[in-house]
PDB file of C-alpha atoms in Angstrom:
ATOM      1  CA  MET A   1       2.951 -17.299  53.864  1.00 50.00           C
ATOM      2  CA  SER A   2       5.873 -16.857  56.284  1.00 54.00           C
ATOM      3  CA  SER A   3       6.683 -19.314  59.064  1.00 59.00           C
ATOM      4  CA  ASN A   4       5.610 -16.706  61.660  1.00 64.00           C
ATOM      5  CA  ASP A   5       2.236 -16.265  59.970  1.00 62.00           C
ATOM      6  CA  GLU A   6       1.806 -20.044  59.811  1.00 62.00           C
ATOM      7  CA  GLU A   7       2.615 -20.359  63.517  1.00 70.00           C
ATOM      8  CA  GLU A   8       0.158 -17.605  64.443  1.00 68.00           C
ATOM      9  CA  LYS A   9      -2.523 -19.282  62.335  1.00 62.00           C
ATOM     10  CA  LYS A  10      -1.905 -22.591  64.099  1.00 67.00           C
ATOM     11  CA  LYS A  11      -2.067 -20.973  67.560  1.00 69.00           C
ATOM     12  CA  ALA A  12      -5.319 -19.203  66.675  1.00 65.00           C
ATOM     13  CA  ALA A  13      -6.879 -22.470  65.471  1.00 64.00           C
ATOM     14  CA  GLU A  14      -5.812 -24.253  68.676  1.00 68.00           C
ATOM     15  CA  ALA A  15      -7.266 -21.437  70.779  1.00 68.00           C
ATOM     16  CA  ILE A  16     -10.608 -21.650  68.959  1.00 63.00           C
ATOM     17  CA  LEU A  17     -10.745 -25.438  69.447  1.00 62.00           C
ATOM     18  CA  GLU A  18     -10.000 -25.014  73.134  1.00 69.00           C
ATOM     19  CA  MET A  19     -12.776 -22.431  73.533  1.00 63.00           C
ATOM     20  CA  LEU A  20     -15.239 -24.735  71.819  1.00 57.00           C
ATOM     21  CA  LYS A  21     -14.265 -27.635  74.089  1.00 61.00           C
ATOM     22  CA  GLU A  22     -14.715 -25.481  77.203  1.00 62.00           C
ATOM     23  CA  ALA A  23     -18.165 -24.503  75.932  1.00 55.00           C
ATOM     24  CA  GLY A  24     -19.088 -28.166  75.591  1.00 54.00           C
ATOM     25  CA  VAL A  25     -19.094 -28.156  71.779  1.00 52.00           C
ATOM     26  CA  SER A  26     -17.820 -31.307  70.064  1.00 56.00           C
ATOM     27  CA  THR A  27     -14.667 -30.593  68.046  1.00 56.00           C
ATOM     28  CA  GLU A  28     -14.086 -34.126  66.784  1.00 59.00           C
ATOM     29  CA  ASN A  29     -14.783 -33.231  63.149  1.00 55.00           C
ATOM     30  CA  LEU A  30     -12.676 -30.060  63.323  1.00 53.00           C
ATOM     31  CA  GLU A  31      -9.410 -31.558  64.507  1.00 55.00           C
ATOM     32  CA  GLU A  32      -6.835 -32.901  62.080  1.00 59.00           C
ATOM     33  CA  LYS A  33      -6.944 -36.658  61.748  1.00 64.00           C
ATOM     34  CA  LYS A  34      -5.882 -39.343  59.325  1.00 68.00           C
ATOM     35  CA  HIS A  35      -8.207 -40.467  56.549  1.00 68.00           C
ATOM     36  CA  ALA A  36      -7.239 -43.900  55.227  1.00 70.00           C
ATOM     37  CA  PHE A  37      -8.869 -43.270  51.851  1.00 70.00           C
ATOM     38  CA  TRP A  38      -9.088 -39.495  51.370  1.00 69.00           C
ATOM     39  CA  ASP A  39      -5.424 -38.926  52.239  1.00 73.00           C
ATOM     40  CA  THR A  40      -4.537 -40.936  49.110  1.00 73.00           C
ATOM     41  CA  GLN A  41      -6.696 -38.833  46.775  1.00 73.00           C
ATOM     42  CA  PRO A  42      -5.655 -35.841  44.618  1.00 72.00           C
ATOM     43  CA  MET A  43      -6.804 -33.061  46.915  1.00 71.00           C
ATOM     44  CA  PRO A  44      -4.995 -30.564  49.158  1.00 68.00           C
ATOM     45  CA  HIS A  45      -3.468 -31.994  52.317  1.00 65.00           C
ATOM     46  CA  GLY A  46      -1.976 -30.035  55.208  1.00 60.00           C
ATOM     47  CA  GLU A  47       0.408 -27.382  53.868  1.00 56.00           C
ATOM     48  CA  GLN A  48      -0.897 -28.020  50.342  1.00 54.00           C
ATOM     49  CA  SER A  49      -4.192 -26.325  51.224  1.00 57.00           C
ATOM     50  CA  GLU A  50      -3.041 -23.128  49.466  1.00 66.00           C
ATOM     51  CA  LEU A  51      -2.045 -24.569  46.111  1.00 68.00           C
ATOM     52  CA  PRO A  52      -2.126 -22.353  43.004  1.00 73.00           C
ATOM     53  CA  GLU A  53      -5.349 -22.226  41.011  1.00 74.00           C
ATOM     54  CA  GLY A  54      -5.892 -25.116  38.632  1.00 76.00           C
ATOM     55  CA  PRO A  55      -6.045 -28.923  38.641  1.00 78.00           C
ATOM     56  CA  ILE A  56      -3.964 -30.628  41.334  1.00 77.00           C
ATOM     57  CA  VAL A  57      -3.346 -33.487  38.906  1.00 80.00           C
ATOM     58  CA  PRO A  58      -3.229 -32.722  35.148  1.00 82.00           C
ATOM     59  CA  ASN A  59      -6.121 -34.086  33.096  1.00 86.00           C
ATOM     60  CA  LYS A  60      -5.290 -37.472  31.592  1.00 88.00           C
ATOM     61  CA  LYS A  61      -5.276 -38.452  27.946  1.00 90.00           C
ATOM     62  CA  PRO A  62      -7.824 -41.123  26.875  1.00 89.00           C
ATOM     63  CA  GLU A  63      -5.098 -43.737  26.455  1.00 91.00           C
ATOM     64  CA  GLU A  64      -3.945 -43.105  30.045  1.00 91.00           C
ATOM     65  CA  LEU A  65      -7.333 -43.948  31.531  1.00 92.00           C
ATOM     66  CA  ARG A  66      -8.139 -47.337  33.021  1.00 92.00           C
ATOM     67  CA  ALA A  67     -10.377 -49.222  30.597  1.00 92.00           C
ATOM     68  CA  GLU A  68     -11.649 -52.005  32.864  1.00 94.00           C
ATOM     69  CA  PRO A  69     -13.931 -51.544  35.897  1.00 94.00           C
ATOM     70  CA  TYR A  70     -12.372 -51.954  39.323  1.00 95.00           C
ATOM     71  CA  ASN A  71     -12.730 -55.381  40.882  1.00 94.00           C
ATOM     72  CA  MET A  72     -15.486 -55.813  43.436  1.00 91.00           C
ATOM     73  CA  PRO A  73     -15.061 -57.884  46.612  1.00 90.00           C
ATOM     74  CA  SER A  74     -16.134 -61.496  46.172  1.00 91.00           C
ATOM     75  CA  GLY A  75     -19.921 -61.880  46.185  1.00 93.00           C
ATOM     76  CA  PHE A  76     -20.700 -58.456  44.674  1.00 95.00           C
ATOM     77  CA  GLU A  77     -21.042 -57.072  41.146  1.00 96.00           C
ATOM     78  CA  TRP A  78     -21.475 -53.717  39.405  1.00 97.00           C
ATOM     79  CA  SER A  79     -24.943 -52.690  38.217  1.00 96.00           C
ATOM     80  CA  THR A  80     -25.881 -49.632  36.151  1.00 96.00           C
ATOM     81  CA  LEU A  81     -29.207 -48.264  37.401  1.00 96.00           C
ATOM     82  CA  ASP A  82     -32.021 -47.156  35.102  1.00 96.00           C
ATOM     83  CA  ILE A  83     -33.845 -44.628  37.285  1.00 96.00           C
ATOM     84  CA  MET A  84     -36.685 -44.414  34.755  1.00 96.00           C
ATOM     85  CA  ASP A  85     -37.475 -48.104  35.332  1.00 96.00           C
ATOM     86  CA  LEU A  86     -40.145 -48.342  38.054  1.00 97.00           C
ATOM     87  CA  GLU A  87     -38.733 -51.497  39.641  1.00 97.00           C
ATOM     88  CA  GLN A  88     -35.172 -50.204  39.798  1.00 97.00           C
ATOM     89  CA  ARG A  89     -36.391 -46.839  41.112  1.00 97.00           C
ATOM     90  CA  GLU A  90     -38.183 -48.684  43.920  1.00 97.00           C
ATOM     91  CA  GLU A  91     -34.979 -50.586  44.722  1.00 97.00           C
ATOM     92  CA  LEU A  92     -32.992 -47.353  45.021  1.00 97.00           C
ATOM     93  CA  TYR A  93     -35.688 -45.724  47.141  1.00 96.00           C
ATOM     94  CA  THR A  94     -35.682 -48.693  49.548  1.00 96.00           C
ATOM     95  CA  LEU A  95     -31.879 -48.725  49.833  1.00 96.00           C
ATOM     96  CA  LEU A  96     -31.679 -45.001  50.610  1.00 95.00           C
ATOM     97  CA  ALA A  97     -34.704 -44.935  52.928  1.00 91.00           C
ATOM     98  CA  ASN A  98     -33.190 -47.663  55.107  1.00 91.00           C
ATOM     99  CA  ASN A  99     -29.465 -46.918  54.892  1.00 91.00           C
ATOM    100  CA  TYR A 100     -28.736 -43.317  53.871  1.00 88.00           C
ATOM    101  CA  VAL A 101     -27.896 -40.275  56.048  1.00 75.00           C
ATOM    102  CA  GLU A 102     -29.137 -40.670  59.616  1.00 69.00           C
ATOM    103  CA  ASP A 103     -28.531 -39.215  63.060  1.00 65.00           C
ATOM    104  CA  ASP A 104     -26.072 -40.651  65.598  1.00 65.00           C
ATOM    105  CA  ASP A 105     -28.803 -42.655  67.319  1.00 64.00           C
ATOM    106  CA  ALA A 106     -30.073 -44.179  64.040  1.00 63.00           C
ATOM    107  CA  LEU A 107     -33.548 -42.814  64.733  1.00 65.00           C
ATOM    108  CA  PHE A 108     -33.978 -40.468  61.766  1.00 72.00           C
ATOM    109  CA  ARG A 109     -33.030 -40.767  58.113  1.00 76.00           C
ATOM    110  CA  PHE A 110     -33.698 -38.758  54.960  1.00 82.00           C
ATOM    111  CA  ASP A 111     -36.736 -40.126  53.141  1.00 87.00           C
ATOM    112  CA  TYR A 112     -36.403 -38.909  49.570  1.00 92.00           C
ATOM    113  CA  SER A 113     -39.492 -39.648  47.504  1.00 94.00           C
ATOM    114  CA  LYS A 114     -39.181 -41.647  44.294  1.00 96.00           C
ATOM    115  CA  GLU A 115     -40.319 -38.584  42.342  1.00 96.00           C
ATOM    116  CA  PHE A 116     -37.580 -36.494  43.956  1.00 96.00           C
ATOM    117  CA  LEU A 117     -34.947 -39.098  43.051  1.00 97.00           C
ATOM    118  CA  VAL A 118     -35.974 -38.926  39.393  1.00 97.00           C
ATOM    119  CA  TRP A 119     -35.714 -35.128  39.465  1.00 96.00           C
ATOM    120  CA  ALA A 120     -32.342 -35.155  41.245  1.00 96.00           C
ATOM    121  CA  LEU A 121     -30.712 -37.788  39.048  1.00 97.00           C
ATOM    122  CA  THR A 122     -31.925 -36.796  35.569  1.00 97.00           C
ATOM    123  CA  PRO A 123     -30.727 -33.245  34.812  1.00 95.00           C
ATOM    124  CA  PRO A 124     -29.967 -32.334  31.177  1.00 94.00           C
ATOM    125  CA  GLY A 125     -27.053 -34.441  29.970  1.00 94.00           C
ATOM    126  CA  TYR A 126     -27.295 -37.135  32.655  1.00 96.00           C
ATOM    127  CA  SER A 127     -26.044 -40.641  31.885  1.00 95.00           C
ATOM    128  CA  SER A 128     -27.344 -43.902  33.331  1.00 95.00           C
ATOM    129  CA  ASP A 129     -23.745 -45.134  33.202  1.00 96.00           C
ATOM    130  CA  LEU A 130     -23.026 -42.710  36.069  1.00 97.00           C
ATOM    131  CA  LEU A 131     -25.891 -44.005  38.229  1.00 97.00           C
ATOM    132  CA  LEU A 132     -23.792 -46.792  39.661  1.00 97.00           C
ATOM    133  CA  GLY A 133     -25.049 -49.589  41.869  1.00 97.00           C
ATOM    134  CA  VAL A 134     -23.624 -52.683  43.506  1.00 96.00           C
ATOM    135  CA  ARG A 135     -25.637 -55.896  43.749  1.00 97.00           C
ATOM    136  CA  ALA A 136     -25.159 -59.079  45.714  1.00 95.00           C
ATOM    137  CA  SER A 137     -24.142 -61.666  43.112  1.00 95.00           C
ATOM    138  CA  SER A 138     -26.422 -64.391  44.484  1.00 95.00           C
ATOM    139  CA  SER A 139     -29.631 -62.504  45.281  1.00 95.00           C
ATOM    140  CA  LYS A 140     -29.136 -59.552  42.866  1.00 96.00           C
ATOM    141  CA  LYS A 141     -30.264 -57.260  45.689  1.00 96.00           C
ATOM    142  CA  LEU A 142     -29.127 -53.618  45.383  1.00 97.00           C
ATOM    143  CA  VAL A 143     -26.772 -53.065  48.339  1.00 96.00           C
ATOM    144  CA  ALA A 144     -24.837 -49.901  47.440  1.00 96.00           C
ATOM    145  CA  PHE A 145     -25.107 -46.871  45.173  1.00 97.00           C
ATOM    146  CA  ILE A 146     -23.329 -43.697  44.048  1.00 97.00           C
ATOM    147  CA  SER A 147     -24.310 -41.101  41.446  1.00 97.00           C
ATOM    148  CA  ALA A 148     -22.608 -38.459  39.336  1.00 97.00           C
ATOM    149  CA  ILE A 149     -24.568 -35.838  37.398  1.00 97.00           C
ATOM    150  CA  PRO A 150     -23.126 -33.180  35.059  1.00 96.00           C
ATOM    151  CA  ALA A 151     -22.808 -29.531  36.008  1.00 93.00           C
ATOM    152  CA  ASN A 152     -20.656 -26.531  35.212  1.00 89.00           C
ATOM    153  CA  VAL A 153     -19.527 -24.027  37.817  1.00 87.00           C
ATOM    154  CA  LYS A 154     -17.640 -20.774  38.087  1.00 84.00           C
ATOM    155  CA  VAL A 155     -14.373 -21.203  39.989  1.00 80.00           C
ATOM    156  CA  ARG A 156     -12.368 -17.995  40.336  1.00 76.00           C
ATOM    157  CA  SER A 157     -11.134 -17.099  36.843  1.00 74.00           C
ATOM    158  CA  THR A 158     -12.694 -20.196  35.256  1.00 72.00           C
ATOM    159  CA  SER A 159     -16.198 -19.159  34.253  1.00 71.00           C
ATOM    160  CA  ARG A 160     -17.608 -22.541  33.186  1.00 83.00           C
ATOM    161  CA  LEU A 161     -15.735 -25.496  34.612  1.00 87.00           C
ATOM    162  CA  ASP A 162     -17.238 -28.852  33.685  1.00 91.00           C
ATOM    163  CA  VAL A 163     -17.672 -30.982  36.802  1.00 93.00           C
ATOM    164  CA  VAL A 164     -19.892 -33.710  38.150  1.00 96.00           C
ATOM    165  CA  GLU A 165     -21.863 -33.585  41.369  1.00 95.00           C
ATOM    166  CA  ILE A 166     -21.329 -36.722  43.428  1.00 95.00           C
ATOM    167  CA  ASN A 167     -24.339 -37.661  45.535  1.00 94.00           C
ATOM    168  CA  PHE A 168     -26.279 -40.460  47.230  1.00 94.00           C
ATOM    169  CA  LEU A 169     -23.207 -42.485  48.219  1.00 94.00           C
ATOM    170  CA  CYS A 170     -24.854 -45.238  50.220  1.00 94.00           C
ATOM    171  CA  VAL A 171     -23.807 -48.698  51.414  1.00 94.00           C
ATOM    172  CA  HIS A 172     -26.129 -51.116  53.206  1.00 95.00           C
ATOM    173  CA  LYS A 173     -25.540 -50.967  56.970  1.00 91.00           C
ATOM    174  CA  LYS A 174     -24.640 -54.641  57.218  1.00 91.00           C
ATOM    175  CA  LEU A 175     -21.913 -54.255  54.598  1.00 91.00           C
ATOM    176  CA  ARG A 176     -20.054 -51.212  55.954  1.00 86.00           C
ATOM    177  CA  CYS A 177     -17.107 -53.454  56.926  1.00 88.00           C
ATOM    178  CA  LYS A 178     -16.618 -54.584  53.310  1.00 87.00           C
ATOM    179  CA  ARG A 179     -14.931 -51.299  52.283  1.00 86.00           C
ATOM    180  CA  LEU A 180     -17.299 -50.869  49.343  1.00 90.00           C
ATOM    181  CA  ALA A 181     -17.369 -47.053  49.509  1.00 89.00           C
ATOM    182  CA  PRO A 182     -13.738 -46.493  48.364  1.00 90.00           C
ATOM    183  CA  VAL A 183     -14.263 -48.875  45.437  1.00 94.00           C
ATOM    184  CA  LEU A 184     -17.488 -47.056  44.501  1.00 95.00           C
ATOM    185  CA  ILE A 185     -15.652 -43.722  44.506  1.00 93.00           C
ATOM    186  CA  LYS A 186     -12.778 -45.078  42.419  1.00 94.00           C
ATOM    187  CA  GLU A 187     -15.126 -46.632  39.852  1.00 96.00           C
ATOM    188  CA  ILE A 188     -17.365 -43.561  39.503  1.00 97.00           C
ATOM    189  CA  THR A 189     -14.182 -41.488  39.094  1.00 95.00           C
ATOM    190  CA  ARG A 190     -13.001 -43.827  36.321  1.00 96.00           C
ATOM    191  CA  ARG A 191     -16.323 -43.596  34.506  1.00 97.00           C
ATOM    192  CA  VAL A 192     -16.498 -39.804  34.830  1.00 96.00           C
ATOM    193  CA  ASN A 193     -12.919 -39.453  33.538  1.00 95.00           C
ATOM    194  CA  GLN A 194     -13.886 -41.461  30.462  1.00 95.00           C
ATOM    195  CA  THR A 195     -16.430 -38.739  29.626  1.00 94.00           C
ATOM    196  CA  GLY A 196     -13.629 -36.135  29.619  1.00 93.00           C
ATOM    197  CA  VAL A 197     -14.460 -34.631  33.024  1.00 94.00           C
ATOM    198  CA  PHE A 198     -11.803 -34.612  35.724  1.00 93.00           C
ATOM    199  CA  GLN A 199     -13.252 -32.449  38.508  1.00 90.00           C
ATOM    200  CA  ALA A 200     -16.028 -33.248  40.986  1.00 91.00           C
ATOM    201  CA  VAL A 201     -17.867 -31.556  43.831  1.00 88.00           C
ATOM    202  CA  TYR A 202     -19.579 -33.217  46.763  1.00 87.00           C
ATOM    203  CA  THR A 203     -20.918 -32.466  50.215  1.00 84.00           C
ATOM    204  CA  ALA A 204     -20.546 -34.321  53.497  1.00 78.00           C
ATOM    205  CA  GLY A 205     -21.857 -34.019  57.029  1.00 74.00           C
ATOM    206  CA  VAL A 206     -18.325 -34.434  58.370  1.00 72.00           C
ATOM    207  CA  VAL A 207     -15.096 -32.541  57.694  1.00 71.00           C
ATOM    208  CA  LEU A 208     -13.101 -34.208  54.903  1.00 72.00           C
ATOM    209  CA  PRO A 209      -9.887 -32.884  53.342  1.00 69.00           C
ATOM    210  CA  VAL A 210     -10.177 -30.132  52.281  1.00 70.00           C
ATOM    211  CA  PRO A 211     -13.455 -28.133  52.399  1.00 74.00           C
ATOM    212  CA  VAL A 212     -13.847 -25.253  49.962  1.00 75.00           C
ATOM    213  CA  ALA A 213     -17.075 -24.058  51.573  1.00 77.00           C
ATOM    214  CA  SER A 214     -19.351 -24.834  54.499  1.00 78.00           C
ATOM    215  CA  ALA A 215     -23.033 -24.246  55.152  1.00 80.00           C
ATOM    216  CA  ARG A 216     -25.453 -24.408  58.050  1.00 79.00           C
ATOM    217  CA  TYR A 217     -29.092 -25.201  57.542  1.00 79.00           C
ATOM    218  CA  TYR A 218     -32.036 -24.755  59.876  1.00 82.00           C
ATOM    219  CA  HIS A 219     -35.219 -26.728  60.449  1.00 80.00           C
ATOM    220  CA  ARG A 220     -38.652 -25.123  60.626  1.00 85.00           C
ATOM    221  CA  SER A 221     -40.852 -27.198  62.917  1.00 87.00           C
ATOM    222  CA  LEU A 222     -44.296 -27.835  61.441  1.00 89.00           C
ATOM    223  CA  ASN A 223     -45.605 -30.283  64.050  1.00 91.00           C
ATOM    224  CA  PRO A 224     -43.602 -29.627  67.249  1.00 91.00           C
ATOM    225  CA  LYS A 225     -45.722 -31.937  69.408  1.00 92.00           C
ATOM    226  CA  LYS A 226     -44.953 -34.956  67.232  1.00 92.00           C
ATOM    227  CA  LEU A 227     -41.289 -33.960  66.840  1.00 88.00           C
ATOM    228  CA  VAL A 228     -40.874 -33.877  70.609  1.00 89.00           C
ATOM    229  CA  ARG A 229     -42.736 -37.173  71.005  1.00 89.00           C
ATOM    230  CA  VAL A 230     -40.487 -39.032  68.551  1.00 83.00           C
ATOM    231  CA  GLY A 231     -37.310 -37.457  69.942  1.00 81.00           C
ATOM    232  CA  PHE A 232     -36.336 -35.180  67.053  1.00 79.00           C
ATOM    233  CA  SER A 233     -36.861 -32.038  69.146  1.00 83.00           C
ATOM    234  CA  ARG A 234     -37.054 -31.409  72.894  1.00 84.00           C
ATOM    235  CA  LEU A 235     -38.707 -28.962  75.230  1.00 87.00           C
ATOM    236  CA  HIS A 236     -36.238 -26.399  76.521  1.00 86.00           C
ATOM    237  CA  PRO A 237     -36.287 -25.379  80.210  1.00 87.00           C
ATOM    238  CA  ARG A 238     -39.262 -23.149  81.084  1.00 88.00           C
ATOM    239  CA  MET A 239     -40.892 -24.001  77.745  1.00 90.00           C
ATOM    240  CA  THR A 240     -44.312 -25.639  77.734  1.00 93.00           C
ATOM    241  CA  MET A 241     -45.760 -27.680  74.914  1.00 94.00           C
ATOM    242  CA  ALA A 242     -48.638 -25.209  74.527  1.00 94.00           C
ATOM    243  CA  ARG A 243     -46.224 -22.296  74.163  1.00 93.00           C
ATOM    244  CA  MET A 244     -44.029 -24.214  71.754  1.00 92.00           C
ATOM    245  CA  GLN A 245     -47.008 -25.022  69.548  1.00 93.00           C
ATOM    246  CA  LYS A 246     -48.073 -21.367  69.603  1.00 92.00           C
ATOM    247  CA  ILE A 247     -44.582 -20.160  68.600  1.00 91.00           C
ATOM    248  CA  TYR A 248     -44.343 -22.552  65.675  1.00 90.00           C
ATOM    249  CA  LYS A 249     -47.945 -22.316  64.522  1.00 91.00           C
ATOM    250  CA  VAL A 250     -48.108 -22.015  60.764  1.00 87.00           C
ATOM    251  CA  ALA A 251     -50.213 -19.118  59.505  1.00 85.00           C
ATOM    252  CA  ASP A 252     -53.530 -20.002  57.926  1.00 85.00           C
ATOM    253  CA  GLN A 253     -52.637 -17.886  54.881  1.00 84.00           C
ATOM    254  CA  PRO A 254     -49.146 -17.415  53.397  1.00 82.00           C
ATOM    255  CA  LYS A 255     -47.565 -14.016  54.013  1.00 83.00           C
ATOM    256  CA  HIS A 256     -46.185 -13.879  50.467  1.00 85.00           C
ATOM    257  CA  ALA A 257     -47.909 -15.070  47.344  1.00 84.00           C
ATOM    258  CA  LEU A 258     -46.361 -18.260  45.949  1.00 84.00           C
ATOM    259  CA  ILE A 259     -46.451 -18.714  42.196  1.00 88.00           C
ATOM    260  CA  GLU A 260     -45.012 -21.306  39.858  1.00 91.00           C
ATOM    261  CA  MET A 261     -41.666 -20.303  38.345  1.00 92.00           C
ATOM    262  CA  THR A 262     -41.719 -19.594  34.612  1.00 93.00           C
ATOM    263  CA  GLU A 263     -39.031 -18.836  32.050  1.00 92.00           C
ATOM    264  CA  ASP A 264     -39.570 -15.098  32.644  1.00 93.00           C
ATOM    265  CA  HIS A 265     -38.290 -15.526  36.208  1.00 92.00           C
ATOM    266  CA  VAL A 266     -34.950 -17.127  35.295  1.00 91.00           C
ATOM    267  CA  ASP A 267     -32.858 -13.926  35.377  1.00 91.00           C
ATOM    268  CA  GLY A 268     -34.294 -12.863  38.724  1.00 90.00           C
ATOM    269  CA  VAL A 269     -33.828 -16.300  40.287  1.00 87.00           C
ATOM    270  CA  ASN A 270     -30.277 -16.494  38.978  1.00 81.00           C
TER     271      ASN A 270
END
């Protein structure tokens, strides 16, 4: 890309940000800013965003990998989670229900069921060694967690690239100042590398360097009256509660027949 093209691209981006600001849209997550941890990781940064296809850092040989776990801050210890154990599953559910993704006002959080967590964390080939927790050394309470599950994806000319999906990175609210998250990421990376996998994918609700894709999802209100009452939704101007309930009323019978997926449906679903 020529310097003129780069300059035009920069001007266009600045113009878009300015338009969004004038429209009252927050641009905080869209503007370039420093990331104390992510800026040190092997991913594109700034002008590197258009690197050639392939690993940014060559895959390491087994003897080049760190053998020992990373040190935890004083008072904490690593803990491998057995999601099939009822007690440990309950611990993970409690940690996520009280400390995982929430809105800016800390009013709403994801409430993944224990059954969903089992489904999400035990795909074919999963390893309990990659369901990584942190416990308080004194009380043994689970205070942080991160997971990595195996997957393979098509990336341009690479038809089946072995990766892991990183998910459920969660640190107890009272311990956010302890900088546990970077250590969790480093340790799960070390463990994944020891399995021979060196690429990972993850999602975030904020812009981190450097996104390869973005998505927008929509909510379908099922109980608008309650959602307005608890503050999740609001009545727009000239909208009454009665009209809102009528608009979002769920049909008594489904419009399309819902059936359980079978092996015969795999090709169509894919």
